[in-house]
mmCIF file of C-alpha atoms in Angstrom:
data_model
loop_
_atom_site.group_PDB
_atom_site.id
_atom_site.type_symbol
_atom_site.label_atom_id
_atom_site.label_comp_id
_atom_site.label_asym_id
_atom_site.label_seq_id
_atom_site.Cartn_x
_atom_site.Cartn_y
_atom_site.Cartn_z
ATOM 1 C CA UNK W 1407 68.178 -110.517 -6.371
ATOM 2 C CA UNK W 1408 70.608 -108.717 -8.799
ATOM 3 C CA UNK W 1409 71.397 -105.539 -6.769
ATOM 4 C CA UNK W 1410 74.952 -107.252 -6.831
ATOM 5 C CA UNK W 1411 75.269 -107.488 -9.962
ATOM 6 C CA UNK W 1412 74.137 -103.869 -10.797
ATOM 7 C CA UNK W 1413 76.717 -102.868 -8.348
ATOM 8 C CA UNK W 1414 79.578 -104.895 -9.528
ATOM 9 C CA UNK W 1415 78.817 -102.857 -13.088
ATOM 10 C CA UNK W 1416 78.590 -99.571 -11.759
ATOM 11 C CA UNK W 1417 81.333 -100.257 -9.617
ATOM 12 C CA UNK W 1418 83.280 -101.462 -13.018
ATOM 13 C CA UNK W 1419 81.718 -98.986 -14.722
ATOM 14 C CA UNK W 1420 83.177 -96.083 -12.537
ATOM 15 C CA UNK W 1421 86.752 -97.873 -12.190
ATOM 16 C CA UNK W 1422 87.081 -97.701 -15.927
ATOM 17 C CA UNK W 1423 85.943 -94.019 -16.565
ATOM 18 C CA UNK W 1424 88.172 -93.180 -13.794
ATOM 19 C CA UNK W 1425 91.060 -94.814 -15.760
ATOM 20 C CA UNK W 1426 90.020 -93.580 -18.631
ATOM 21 C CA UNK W 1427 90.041 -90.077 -17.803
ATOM 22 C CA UNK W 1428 93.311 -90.581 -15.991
ATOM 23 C CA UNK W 1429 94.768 -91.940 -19.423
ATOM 24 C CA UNK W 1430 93.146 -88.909 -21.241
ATOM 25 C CA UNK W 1431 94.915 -86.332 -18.715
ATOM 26 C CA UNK W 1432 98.199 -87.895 -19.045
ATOM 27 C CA UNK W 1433 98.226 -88.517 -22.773
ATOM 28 C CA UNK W 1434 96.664 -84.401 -23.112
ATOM 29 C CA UNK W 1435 100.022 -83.601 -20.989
ATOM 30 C CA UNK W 1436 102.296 -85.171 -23.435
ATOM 31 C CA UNK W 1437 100.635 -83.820 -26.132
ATOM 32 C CA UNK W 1438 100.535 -80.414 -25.015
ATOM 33 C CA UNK W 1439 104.342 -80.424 -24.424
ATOM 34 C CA UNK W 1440 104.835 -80.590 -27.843
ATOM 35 C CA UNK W 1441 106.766 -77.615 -29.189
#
């Protein structure tokens, strides 16, 4: 009766760790170009 619902989170769930990690990686490039 809720399977939908627990995928909706863990689809949302794994959408926004994605993201986040992709944020991470970019803002770890900028900071590592720092002199």
């Amino acid at each position: 009766q809720h399977d939908w619902r627990h995928l909706l989170l863990s689809a949302v769930w794994a959408g926004l760790s994605l993201g986040i990690m992709a944020f991470m990686k970019a803002n770890g490039r900028k900071f590592c170009n720092r002199p």
